[in-house]
mmCIF file of C-alpha atoms in Angstrom:
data_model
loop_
_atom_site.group_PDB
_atom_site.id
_atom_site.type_symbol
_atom_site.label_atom_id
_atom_site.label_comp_id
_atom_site.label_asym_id
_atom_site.label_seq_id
_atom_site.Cartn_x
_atom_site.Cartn_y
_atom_site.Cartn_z
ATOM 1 C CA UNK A 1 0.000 0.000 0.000
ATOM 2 C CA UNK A 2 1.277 3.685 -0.748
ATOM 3 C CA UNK A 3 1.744 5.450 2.151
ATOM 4 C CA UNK A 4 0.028 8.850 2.492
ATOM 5 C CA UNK A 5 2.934 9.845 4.850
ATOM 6 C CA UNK A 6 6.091 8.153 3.246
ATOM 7 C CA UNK A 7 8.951 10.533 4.601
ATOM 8 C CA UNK A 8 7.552 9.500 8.118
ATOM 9 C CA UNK A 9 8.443 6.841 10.534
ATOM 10 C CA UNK A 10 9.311 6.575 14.854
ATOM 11 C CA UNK A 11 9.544 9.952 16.469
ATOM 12 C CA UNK A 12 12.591 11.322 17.521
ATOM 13 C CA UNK A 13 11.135 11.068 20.865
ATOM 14 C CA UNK A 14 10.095 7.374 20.772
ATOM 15 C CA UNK A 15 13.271 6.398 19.542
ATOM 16 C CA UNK A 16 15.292 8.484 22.420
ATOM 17 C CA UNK A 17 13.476 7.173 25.159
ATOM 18 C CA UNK A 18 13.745 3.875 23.947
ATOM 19 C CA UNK A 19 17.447 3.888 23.599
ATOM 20 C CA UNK A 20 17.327 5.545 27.531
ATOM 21 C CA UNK A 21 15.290 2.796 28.659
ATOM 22 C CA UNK A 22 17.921 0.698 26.878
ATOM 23 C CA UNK A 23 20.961 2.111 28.264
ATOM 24 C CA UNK A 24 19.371 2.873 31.403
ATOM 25 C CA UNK A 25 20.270 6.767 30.960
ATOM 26 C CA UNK A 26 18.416 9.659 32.447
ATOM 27 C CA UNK A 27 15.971 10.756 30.394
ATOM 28 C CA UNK A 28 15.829 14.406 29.705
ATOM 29 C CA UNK A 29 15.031 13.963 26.009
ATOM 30 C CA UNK A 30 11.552 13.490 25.841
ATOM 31 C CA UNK A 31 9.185 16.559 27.274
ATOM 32 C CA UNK A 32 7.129 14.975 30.333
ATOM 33 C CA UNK A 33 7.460 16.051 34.009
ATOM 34 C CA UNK A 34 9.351 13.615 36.630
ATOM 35 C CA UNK A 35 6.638 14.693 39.240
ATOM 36 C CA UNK A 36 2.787 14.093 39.817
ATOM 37 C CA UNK A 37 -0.211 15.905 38.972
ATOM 38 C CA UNK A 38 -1.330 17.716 42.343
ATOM 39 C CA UNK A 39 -3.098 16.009 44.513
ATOM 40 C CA UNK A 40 -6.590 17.832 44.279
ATOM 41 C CA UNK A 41 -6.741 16.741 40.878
ATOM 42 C CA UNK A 42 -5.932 13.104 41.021
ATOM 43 C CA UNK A 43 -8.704 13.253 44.291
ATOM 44 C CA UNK A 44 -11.264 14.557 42.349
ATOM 45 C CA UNK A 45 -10.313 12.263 38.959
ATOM 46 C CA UNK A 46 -11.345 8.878 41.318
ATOM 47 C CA UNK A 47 -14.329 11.003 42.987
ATOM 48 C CA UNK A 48 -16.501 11.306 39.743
ATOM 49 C CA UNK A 49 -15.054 8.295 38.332
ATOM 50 C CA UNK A 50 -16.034 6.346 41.237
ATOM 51 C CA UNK A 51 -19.462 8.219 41.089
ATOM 52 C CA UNK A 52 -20.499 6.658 37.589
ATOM 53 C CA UNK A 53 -19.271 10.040 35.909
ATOM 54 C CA UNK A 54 -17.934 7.788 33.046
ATOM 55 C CA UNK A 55 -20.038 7.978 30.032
ATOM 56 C CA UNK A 56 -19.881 10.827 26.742
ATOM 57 C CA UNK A 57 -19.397 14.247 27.346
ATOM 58 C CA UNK A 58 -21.031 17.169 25.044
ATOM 59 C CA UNK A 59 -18.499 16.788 22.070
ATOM 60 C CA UNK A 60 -17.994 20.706 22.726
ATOM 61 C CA UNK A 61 -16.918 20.009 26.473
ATOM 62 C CA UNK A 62 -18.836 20.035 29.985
ATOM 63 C CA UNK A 63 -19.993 23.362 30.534
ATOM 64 C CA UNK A 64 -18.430 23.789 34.018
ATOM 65 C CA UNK A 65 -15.115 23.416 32.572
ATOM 66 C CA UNK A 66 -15.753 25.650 29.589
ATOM 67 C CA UNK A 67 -17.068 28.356 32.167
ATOM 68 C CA UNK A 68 -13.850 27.541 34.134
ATOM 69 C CA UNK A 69 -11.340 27.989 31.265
ATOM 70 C CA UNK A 70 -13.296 31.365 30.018
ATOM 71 C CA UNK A 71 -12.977 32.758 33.865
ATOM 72 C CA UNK A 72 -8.899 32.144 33.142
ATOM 73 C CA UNK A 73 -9.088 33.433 30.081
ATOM 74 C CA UNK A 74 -10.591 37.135 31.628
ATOM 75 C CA UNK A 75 -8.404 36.433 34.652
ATOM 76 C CA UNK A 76 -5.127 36.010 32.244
ATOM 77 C CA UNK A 77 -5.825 37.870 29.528
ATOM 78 C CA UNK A 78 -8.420 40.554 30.262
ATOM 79 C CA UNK A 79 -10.630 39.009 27.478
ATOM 80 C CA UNK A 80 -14.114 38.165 27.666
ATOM 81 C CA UNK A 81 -15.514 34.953 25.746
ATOM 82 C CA UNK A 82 -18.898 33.226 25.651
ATOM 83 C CA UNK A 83 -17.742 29.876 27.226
ATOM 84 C CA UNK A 84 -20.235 27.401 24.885
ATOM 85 C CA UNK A 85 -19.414 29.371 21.463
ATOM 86 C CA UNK A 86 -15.982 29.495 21.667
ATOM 87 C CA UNK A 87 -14.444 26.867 24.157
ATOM 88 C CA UNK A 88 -13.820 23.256 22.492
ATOM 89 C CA UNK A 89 -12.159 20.980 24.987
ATOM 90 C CA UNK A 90 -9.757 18.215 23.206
ATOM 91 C CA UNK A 91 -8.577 14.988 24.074
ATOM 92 C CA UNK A 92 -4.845 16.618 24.498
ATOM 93 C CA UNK A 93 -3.517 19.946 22.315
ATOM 94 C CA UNK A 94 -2.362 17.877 19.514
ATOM 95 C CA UNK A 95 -5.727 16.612 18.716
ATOM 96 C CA UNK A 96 -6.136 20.697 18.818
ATOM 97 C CA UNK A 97 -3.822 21.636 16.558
ATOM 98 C CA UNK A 98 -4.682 18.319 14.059
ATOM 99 C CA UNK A 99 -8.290 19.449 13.888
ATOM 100 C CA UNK A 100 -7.682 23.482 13.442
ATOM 101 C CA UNK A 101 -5.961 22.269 10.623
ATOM 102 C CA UNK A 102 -8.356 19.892 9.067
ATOM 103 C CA UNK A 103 -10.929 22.875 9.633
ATOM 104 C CA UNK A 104 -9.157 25.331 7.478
ATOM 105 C CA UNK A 105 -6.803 23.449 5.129
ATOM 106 C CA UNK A 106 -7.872 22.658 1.903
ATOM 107 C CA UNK A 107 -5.903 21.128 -1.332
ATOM 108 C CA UNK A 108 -3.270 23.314 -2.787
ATOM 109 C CA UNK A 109 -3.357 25.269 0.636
ATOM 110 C CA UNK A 110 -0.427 26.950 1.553
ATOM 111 C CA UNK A 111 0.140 27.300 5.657
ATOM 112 C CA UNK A 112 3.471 28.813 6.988
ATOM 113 C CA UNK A 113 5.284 27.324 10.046
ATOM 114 C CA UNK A 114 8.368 28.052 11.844
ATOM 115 C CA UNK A 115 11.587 25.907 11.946
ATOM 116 C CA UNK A 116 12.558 24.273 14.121
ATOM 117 C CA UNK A 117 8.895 23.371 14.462
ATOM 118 C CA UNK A 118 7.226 21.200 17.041
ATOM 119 C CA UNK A 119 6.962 17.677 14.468
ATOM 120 C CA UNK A 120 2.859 17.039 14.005
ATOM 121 C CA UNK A 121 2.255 20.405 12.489
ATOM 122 C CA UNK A 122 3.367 19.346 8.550
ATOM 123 C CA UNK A 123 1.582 16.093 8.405
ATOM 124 C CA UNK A 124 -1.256 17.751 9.729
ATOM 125 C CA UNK A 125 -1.199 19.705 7.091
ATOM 126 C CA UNK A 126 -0.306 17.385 4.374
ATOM 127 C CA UNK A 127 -3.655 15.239 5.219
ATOM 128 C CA UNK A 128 -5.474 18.080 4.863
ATOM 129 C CA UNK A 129 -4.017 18.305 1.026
ATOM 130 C CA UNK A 130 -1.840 21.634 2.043
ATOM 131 C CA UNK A 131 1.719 21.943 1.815
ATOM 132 C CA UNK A 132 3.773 23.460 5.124
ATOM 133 C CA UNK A 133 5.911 26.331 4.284
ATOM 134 C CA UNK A 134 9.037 26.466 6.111
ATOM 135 C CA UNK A 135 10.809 29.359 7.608
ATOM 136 C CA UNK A 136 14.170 28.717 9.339
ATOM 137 C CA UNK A 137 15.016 30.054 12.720
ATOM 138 C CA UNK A 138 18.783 30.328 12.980
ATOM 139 C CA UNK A 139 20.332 30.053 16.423
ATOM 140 C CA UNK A 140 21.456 31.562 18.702
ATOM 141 C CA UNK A 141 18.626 33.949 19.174
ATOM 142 C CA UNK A 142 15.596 31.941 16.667
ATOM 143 C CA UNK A 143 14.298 35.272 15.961
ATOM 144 C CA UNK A 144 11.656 35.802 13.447
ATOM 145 C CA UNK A 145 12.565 37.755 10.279
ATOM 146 C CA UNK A 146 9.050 38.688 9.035
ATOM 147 C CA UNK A 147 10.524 40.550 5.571
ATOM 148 C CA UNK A 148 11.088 37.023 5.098
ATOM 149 C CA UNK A 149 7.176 35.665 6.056
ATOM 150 C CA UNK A 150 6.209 38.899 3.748
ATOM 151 C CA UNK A 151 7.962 37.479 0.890
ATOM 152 C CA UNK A 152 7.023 33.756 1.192
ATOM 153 C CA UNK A 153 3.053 34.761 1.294
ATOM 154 C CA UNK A 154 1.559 34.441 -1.701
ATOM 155 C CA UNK A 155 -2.216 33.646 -3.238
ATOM 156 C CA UNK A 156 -2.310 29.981 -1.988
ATOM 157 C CA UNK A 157 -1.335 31.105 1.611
ATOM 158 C CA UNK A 158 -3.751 29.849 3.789
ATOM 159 C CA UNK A 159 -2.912 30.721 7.472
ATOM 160 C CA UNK A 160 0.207 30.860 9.675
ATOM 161 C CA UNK A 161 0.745 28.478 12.950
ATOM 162 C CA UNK A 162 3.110 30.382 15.914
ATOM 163 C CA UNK A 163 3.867 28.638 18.746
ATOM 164 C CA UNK A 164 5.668 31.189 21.824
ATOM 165 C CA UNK A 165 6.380 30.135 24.444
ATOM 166 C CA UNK A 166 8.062 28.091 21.683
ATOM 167 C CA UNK A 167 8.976 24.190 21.578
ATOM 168 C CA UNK A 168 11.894 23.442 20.969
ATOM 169 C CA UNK A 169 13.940 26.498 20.461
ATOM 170 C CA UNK A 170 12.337 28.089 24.317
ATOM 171 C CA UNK A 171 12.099 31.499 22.866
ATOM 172 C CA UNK A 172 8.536 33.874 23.080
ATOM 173 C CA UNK A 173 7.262 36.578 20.725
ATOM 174 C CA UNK A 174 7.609 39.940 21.444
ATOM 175 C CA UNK A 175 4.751 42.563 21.466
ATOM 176 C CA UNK A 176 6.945 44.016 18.306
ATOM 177 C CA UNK A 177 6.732 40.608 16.601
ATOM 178 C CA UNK A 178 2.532 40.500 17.308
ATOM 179 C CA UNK A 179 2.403 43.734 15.696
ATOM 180 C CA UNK A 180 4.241 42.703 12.311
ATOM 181 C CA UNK A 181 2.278 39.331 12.321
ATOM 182 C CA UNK A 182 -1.134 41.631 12.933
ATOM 183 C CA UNK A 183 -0.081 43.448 9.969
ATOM 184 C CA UNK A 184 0.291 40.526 7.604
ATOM 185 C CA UNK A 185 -2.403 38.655 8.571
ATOM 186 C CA UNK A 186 -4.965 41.852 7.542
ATOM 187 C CA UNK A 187 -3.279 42.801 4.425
ATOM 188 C CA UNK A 188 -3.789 39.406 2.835
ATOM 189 C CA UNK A 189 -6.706 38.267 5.091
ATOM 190 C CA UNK A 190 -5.085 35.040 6.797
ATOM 191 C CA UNK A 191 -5.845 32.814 9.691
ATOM 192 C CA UNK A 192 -3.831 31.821 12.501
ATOM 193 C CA UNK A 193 -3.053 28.966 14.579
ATOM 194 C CA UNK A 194 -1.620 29.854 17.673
ATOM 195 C CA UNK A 195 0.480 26.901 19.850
ATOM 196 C CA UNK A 196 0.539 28.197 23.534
ATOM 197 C CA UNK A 197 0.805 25.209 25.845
ATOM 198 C CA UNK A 198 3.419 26.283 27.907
ATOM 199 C CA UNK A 199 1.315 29.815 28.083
ATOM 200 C CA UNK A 200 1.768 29.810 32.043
ATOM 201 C CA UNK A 201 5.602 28.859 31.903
ATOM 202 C CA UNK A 202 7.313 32.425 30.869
ATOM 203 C CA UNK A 203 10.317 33.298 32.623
ATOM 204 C CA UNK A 204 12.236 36.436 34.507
ATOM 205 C CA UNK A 205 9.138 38.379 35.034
ATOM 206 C CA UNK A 206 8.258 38.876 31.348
ATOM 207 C CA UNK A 207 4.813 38.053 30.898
ATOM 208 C CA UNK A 208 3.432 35.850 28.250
ATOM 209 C CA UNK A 209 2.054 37.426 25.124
ATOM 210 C CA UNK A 210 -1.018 35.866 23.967
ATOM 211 C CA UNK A 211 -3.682 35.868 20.499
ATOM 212 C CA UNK A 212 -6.252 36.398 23.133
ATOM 213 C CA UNK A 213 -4.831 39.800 24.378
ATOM 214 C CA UNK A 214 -5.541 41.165 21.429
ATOM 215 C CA UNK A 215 -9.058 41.167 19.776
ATOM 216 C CA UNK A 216 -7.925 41.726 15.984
ATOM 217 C CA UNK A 217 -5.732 38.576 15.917
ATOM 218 C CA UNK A 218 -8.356 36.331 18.311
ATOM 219 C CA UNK A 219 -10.871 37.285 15.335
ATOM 220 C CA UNK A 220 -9.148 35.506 13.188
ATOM 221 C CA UNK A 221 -7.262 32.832 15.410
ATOM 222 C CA UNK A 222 -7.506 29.711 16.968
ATOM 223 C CA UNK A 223 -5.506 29.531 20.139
ATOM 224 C CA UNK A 224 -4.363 25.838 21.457
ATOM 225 C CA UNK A 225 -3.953 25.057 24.949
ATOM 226 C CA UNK A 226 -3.189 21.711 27.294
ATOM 227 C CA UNK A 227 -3.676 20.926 30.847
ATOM 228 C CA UNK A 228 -0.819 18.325 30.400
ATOM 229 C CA UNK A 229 1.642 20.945 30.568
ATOM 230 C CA UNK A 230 -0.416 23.409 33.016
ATOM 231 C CA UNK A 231 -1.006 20.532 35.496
ATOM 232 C CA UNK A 232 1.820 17.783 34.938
ATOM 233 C CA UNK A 233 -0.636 15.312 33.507
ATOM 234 C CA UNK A 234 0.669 14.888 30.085
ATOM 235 C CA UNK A 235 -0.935 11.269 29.501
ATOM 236 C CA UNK A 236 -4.230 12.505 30.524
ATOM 237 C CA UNK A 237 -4.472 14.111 27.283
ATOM 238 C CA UNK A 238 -6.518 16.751 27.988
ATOM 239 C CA UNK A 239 -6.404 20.135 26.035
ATOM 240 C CA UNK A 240 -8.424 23.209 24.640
ATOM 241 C CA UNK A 241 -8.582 25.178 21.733
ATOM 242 C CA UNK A 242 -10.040 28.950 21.785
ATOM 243 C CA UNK A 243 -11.700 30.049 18.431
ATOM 244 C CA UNK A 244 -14.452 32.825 17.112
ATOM 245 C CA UNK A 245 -18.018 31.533 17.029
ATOM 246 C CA UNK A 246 -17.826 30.891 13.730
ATOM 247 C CA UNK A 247 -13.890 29.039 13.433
ATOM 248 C CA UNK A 248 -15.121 27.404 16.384
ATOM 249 C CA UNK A 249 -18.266 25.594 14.361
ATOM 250 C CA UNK A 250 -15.948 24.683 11.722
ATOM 251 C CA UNK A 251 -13.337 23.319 14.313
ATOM 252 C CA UNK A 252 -16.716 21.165 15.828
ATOM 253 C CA UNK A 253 -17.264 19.478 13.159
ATOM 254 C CA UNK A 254 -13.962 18.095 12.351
ATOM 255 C CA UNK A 255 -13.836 17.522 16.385
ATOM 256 C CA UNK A 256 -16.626 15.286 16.776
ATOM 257 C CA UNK A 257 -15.422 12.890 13.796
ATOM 258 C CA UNK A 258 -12.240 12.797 15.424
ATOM 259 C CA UNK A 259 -12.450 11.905 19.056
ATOM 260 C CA UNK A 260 -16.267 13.146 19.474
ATOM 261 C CA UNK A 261 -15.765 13.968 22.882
ATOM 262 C CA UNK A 262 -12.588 14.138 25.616
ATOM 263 C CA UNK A 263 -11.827 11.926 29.147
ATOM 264 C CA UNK A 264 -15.369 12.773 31.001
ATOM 265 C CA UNK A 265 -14.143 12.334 34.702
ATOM 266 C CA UNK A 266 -10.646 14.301 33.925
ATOM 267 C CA UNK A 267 -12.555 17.373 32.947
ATOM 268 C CA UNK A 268 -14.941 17.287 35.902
ATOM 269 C CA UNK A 269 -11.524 17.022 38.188
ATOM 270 C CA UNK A 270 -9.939 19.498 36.122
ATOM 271 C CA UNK A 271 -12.831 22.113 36.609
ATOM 272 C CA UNK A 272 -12.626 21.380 39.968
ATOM 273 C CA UNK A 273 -8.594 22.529 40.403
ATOM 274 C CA UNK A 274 -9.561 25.689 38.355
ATOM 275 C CA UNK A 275 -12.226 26.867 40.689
ATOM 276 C CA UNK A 276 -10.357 25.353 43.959
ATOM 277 C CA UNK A 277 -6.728 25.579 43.301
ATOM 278 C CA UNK A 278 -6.822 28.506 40.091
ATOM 279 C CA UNK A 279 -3.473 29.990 42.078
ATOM 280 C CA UNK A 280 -1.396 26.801 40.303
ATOM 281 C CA UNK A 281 -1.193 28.404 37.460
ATOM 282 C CA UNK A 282 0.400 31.303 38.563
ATOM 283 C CA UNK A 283 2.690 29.442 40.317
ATOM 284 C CA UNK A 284 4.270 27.449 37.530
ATOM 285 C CA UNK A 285 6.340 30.314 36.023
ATOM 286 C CA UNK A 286 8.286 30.577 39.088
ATOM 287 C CA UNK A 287 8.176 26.644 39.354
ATOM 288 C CA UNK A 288 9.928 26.240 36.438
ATOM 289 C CA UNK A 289 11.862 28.822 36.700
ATOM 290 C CA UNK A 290 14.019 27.094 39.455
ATOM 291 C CA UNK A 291 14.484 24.448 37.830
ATOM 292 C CA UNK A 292 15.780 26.098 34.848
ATOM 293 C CA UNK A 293 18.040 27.569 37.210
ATOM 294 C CA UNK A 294 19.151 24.199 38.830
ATOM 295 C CA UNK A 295 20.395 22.810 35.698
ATOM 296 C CA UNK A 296 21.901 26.096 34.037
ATOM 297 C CA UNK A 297 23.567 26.570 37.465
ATOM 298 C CA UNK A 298 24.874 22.772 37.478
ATOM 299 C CA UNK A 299 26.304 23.602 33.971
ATOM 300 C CA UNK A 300 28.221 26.448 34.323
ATOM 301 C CA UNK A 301 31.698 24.744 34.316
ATOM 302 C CA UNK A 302 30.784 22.479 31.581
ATOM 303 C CA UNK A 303 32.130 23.185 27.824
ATOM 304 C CA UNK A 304 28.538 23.508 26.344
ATOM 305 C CA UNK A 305 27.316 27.103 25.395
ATOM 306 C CA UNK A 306 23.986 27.802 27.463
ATOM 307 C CA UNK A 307 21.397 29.384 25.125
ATOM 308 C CA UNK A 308 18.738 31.486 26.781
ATOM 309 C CA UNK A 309 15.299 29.597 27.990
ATOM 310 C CA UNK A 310 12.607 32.208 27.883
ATOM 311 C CA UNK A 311 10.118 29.928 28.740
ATOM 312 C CA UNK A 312 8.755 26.386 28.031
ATOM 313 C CA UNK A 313 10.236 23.650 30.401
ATOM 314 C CA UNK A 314 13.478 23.123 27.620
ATOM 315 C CA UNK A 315 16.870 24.018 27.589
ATOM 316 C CA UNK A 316 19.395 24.078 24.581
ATOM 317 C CA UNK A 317 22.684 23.642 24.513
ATOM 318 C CA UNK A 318 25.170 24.601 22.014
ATOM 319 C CA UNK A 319 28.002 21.603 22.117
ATOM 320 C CA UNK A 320 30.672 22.845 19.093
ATOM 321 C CA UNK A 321 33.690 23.462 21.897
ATOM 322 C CA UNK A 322 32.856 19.691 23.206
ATOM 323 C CA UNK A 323 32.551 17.283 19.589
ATOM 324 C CA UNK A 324 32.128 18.034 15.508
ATOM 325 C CA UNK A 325 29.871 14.781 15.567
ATOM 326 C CA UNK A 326 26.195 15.905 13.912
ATOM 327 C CA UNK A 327 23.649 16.407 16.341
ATOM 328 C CA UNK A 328 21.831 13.229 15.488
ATOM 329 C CA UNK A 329 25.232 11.005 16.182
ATOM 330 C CA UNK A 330 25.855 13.009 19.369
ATOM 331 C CA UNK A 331 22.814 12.642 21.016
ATOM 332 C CA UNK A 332 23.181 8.651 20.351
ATOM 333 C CA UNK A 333 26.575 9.579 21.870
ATOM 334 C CA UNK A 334 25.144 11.088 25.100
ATOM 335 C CA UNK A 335 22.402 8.418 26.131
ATOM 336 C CA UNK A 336 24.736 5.131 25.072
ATOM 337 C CA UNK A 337 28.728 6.405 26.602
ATOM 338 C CA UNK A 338 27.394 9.426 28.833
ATOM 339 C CA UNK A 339 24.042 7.963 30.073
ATOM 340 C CA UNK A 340 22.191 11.575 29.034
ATOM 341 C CA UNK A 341 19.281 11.203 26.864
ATOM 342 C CA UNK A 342 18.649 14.344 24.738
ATOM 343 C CA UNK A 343 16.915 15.599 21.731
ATOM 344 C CA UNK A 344 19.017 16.515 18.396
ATOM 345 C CA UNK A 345 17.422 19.959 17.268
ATOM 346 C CA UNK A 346 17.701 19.045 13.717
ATOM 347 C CA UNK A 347 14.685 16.885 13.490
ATOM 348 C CA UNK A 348 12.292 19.690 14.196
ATOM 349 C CA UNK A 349 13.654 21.240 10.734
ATOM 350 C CA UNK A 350 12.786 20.737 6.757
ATOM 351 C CA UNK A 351 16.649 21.509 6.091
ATOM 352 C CA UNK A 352 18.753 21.533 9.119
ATOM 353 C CA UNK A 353 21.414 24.418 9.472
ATOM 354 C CA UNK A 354 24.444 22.909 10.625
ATOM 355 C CA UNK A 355 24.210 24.518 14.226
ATOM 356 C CA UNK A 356 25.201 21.736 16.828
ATOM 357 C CA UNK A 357 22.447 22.410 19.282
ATOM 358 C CA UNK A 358 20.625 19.674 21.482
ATOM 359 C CA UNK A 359 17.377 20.001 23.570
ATOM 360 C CA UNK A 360 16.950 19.392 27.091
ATOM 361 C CA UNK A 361 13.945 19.061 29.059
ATOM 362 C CA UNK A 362 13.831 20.355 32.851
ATOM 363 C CA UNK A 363 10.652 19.330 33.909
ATOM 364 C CA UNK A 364 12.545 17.023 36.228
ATOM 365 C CA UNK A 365 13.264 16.401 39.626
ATOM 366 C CA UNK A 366 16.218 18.680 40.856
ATOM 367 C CA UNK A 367 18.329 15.601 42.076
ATOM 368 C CA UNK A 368 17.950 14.336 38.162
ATOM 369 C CA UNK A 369 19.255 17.202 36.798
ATOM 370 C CA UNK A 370 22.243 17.619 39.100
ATOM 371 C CA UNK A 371 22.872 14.389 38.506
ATOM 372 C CA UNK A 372 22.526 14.888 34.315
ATOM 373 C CA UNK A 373 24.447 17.858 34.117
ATOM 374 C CA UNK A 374 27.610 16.285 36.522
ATOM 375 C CA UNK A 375 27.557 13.530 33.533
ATOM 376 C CA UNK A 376 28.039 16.309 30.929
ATOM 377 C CA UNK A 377 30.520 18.019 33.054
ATOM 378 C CA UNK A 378 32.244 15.156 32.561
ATOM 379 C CA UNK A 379 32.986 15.659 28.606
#
């Protein structure tokens, strides 16, 4: 049979963790948290499971969880949403982001994304008949160059996808960067995706910039969130996405031929944290923070250049002063004769620059990280 995805096979991050399983290496490849979902949570997940709570959901989402994620949304973002119209819970933010793109893609579709880009966004689009457009980032800073966007738009663009706080590179947009996006978007009258699951994870006091702060975008937008990352339940798979009355119906009905409807009990328990325990989410910038700081701290005396982590729970790492083996071939290096697991940044681009960068992931415990970055001291 021909495939319909033939350049595709295992993830990056299948195959990492598999060979850290295999070399029993510590695993800060593959973008999970070490630690539990808090406690309220998990409580209240049993409760209404134990209480029968265990049939269909509204495809659209219970309503006391919709109500729950518009009260964040005015609480975050000084926006006000009707919950039913415009809140579409998801059975985890890549469902999210597959469906926004079913909803507006169609054949001979152009959609613009941003390397190094988080890996289900092109075959998303390549279902849907459209073709990904790929702009490079180029290290060390992965700054946008929107001359560049200008130029590659053209009549069969479609929509562009952003992603800030961004995955893998750990960089955010910047309120000048919102502003030239604005402007493209309205001359040629494009749609937007907008990846922010690691919206409450921005660091040194600067304040994540969101499509819902500002009404022009959100008109045309839809804006992707998960309670994986918010609430360190990644294999819940539980996530939102926030879209206009009208790019929400569309999103619907590719939704409810998809997964119909998302984990009943889970979004009872997780309306319940909002309302009881809302003050998590402010806490998880300065959460993450530390533990940023644990492992650049642990690192200093190591030969690896430390690029800057705006936000996101990832860390990259520039290795040219330590080997002049591709990233790919290092990282293989790392988790087999340095028991490291990490991820080569390569992967996450159409052509890879030549940059020897790795990704790693901090949402571990502090003892694992000390413990990691004492192993690459050691090179």
């Amino acid at each position: 049979m021909e495939s319909k995805l033939p350049h595709l096979g295992t993830s990056i991050f299948t195959h990492m963790t598999g060979l850290a399983n295999q070399h029993n290496a510590l695993n800060l490849s593959q973008g999970f948290p070490e630690f539990d979902a808090p406690a309220l949570l998990k409580q209240r997940l049993a409760h209404y499971s134990e209480q029968g709570f265990n049939q269909y959901s509204p495809s659209s989402g219970i309503a006391p969880l919709q109500k729950q994620i518009a009260a964040l949304v005015k609480r975050k973002y000084e926006l006000d949403i009707e919950a039913a119209d415009t809140v579409t819970v998801t059975s985890g933010a890549t469902e999210a982001l597959f469906v926004a793109i079913q909803a507006i893609t169609r054949p001979g579709d152009e959609i613009i994304i941003f390397d190094p880009a988080y890996d289900s966004y092109e075959p998303a689009i390549e279902l849907a008949g459209g073709r990904a457009v790929h702009i490079a980032l180029q290290a060390p800073d992965y700054a946008v160059n929107w001359q560049q966007v200008a130029e590659a738009i053209n009549d069969k663009t479609r929509a562009i996808i952003i992603n800030s706080p961004h995955n893998p590179s750990a960089k955010t947009l910047k309120a000048s960067d919102f502003k030239a996006l604005k402007t493209l978007l309205i001359r040629h009258d494009l749609l937007l995706i907008s990846d922010e699951v690691y919206e409450h994870i921005a660091f040194d006091e600067t304040p994540h910039i969101s499509v819902l702060n500002d009404a022009e975008l959100f008109a045309r937008a839809f804006v992707i969130s998960s309670f994986g990352k918010t609430f360190h339940c990644t294999g819940w798979k539980m996530g939102y996405c926030i879209a206009p009355k009208l790019l929400s119906a569309e999103f619907r009905k590719i939704h409810q031929y998809v997964t119909f409807s998302s984990f009943t009990p889970a979004q009872l328990a997780l309306a319940d944290m909002l309302a009881e325990q809302g003050e998590h989410v402010d806490e998880l910038s300065p959460f993450y923070q530390q533990k940023r700081d644990v492992l650049v701290n642990a690192l200093q005396d190591s030969r690896f250049t430390i690029l800057p982590s705006e936000g996101t729970y990832f860390l990259l790492l520039d290795y040219s002063r330590v080997s002049q083996l591709d990233d790919m071939a290092f990282c293989e290096y790392l988790v087999k004769e340095v028991g490291v697991a990490a991820i080569p940044l390569s992967v996450f681009y159409q052509n890879a620059p030549n940059d020897k960068v790795i990704r790693l992931c901090f949402a571990k415990e502090d003892k694992t990280l000390v413990e990691a970055a004492k192993k690459l001291r050691s090179l």
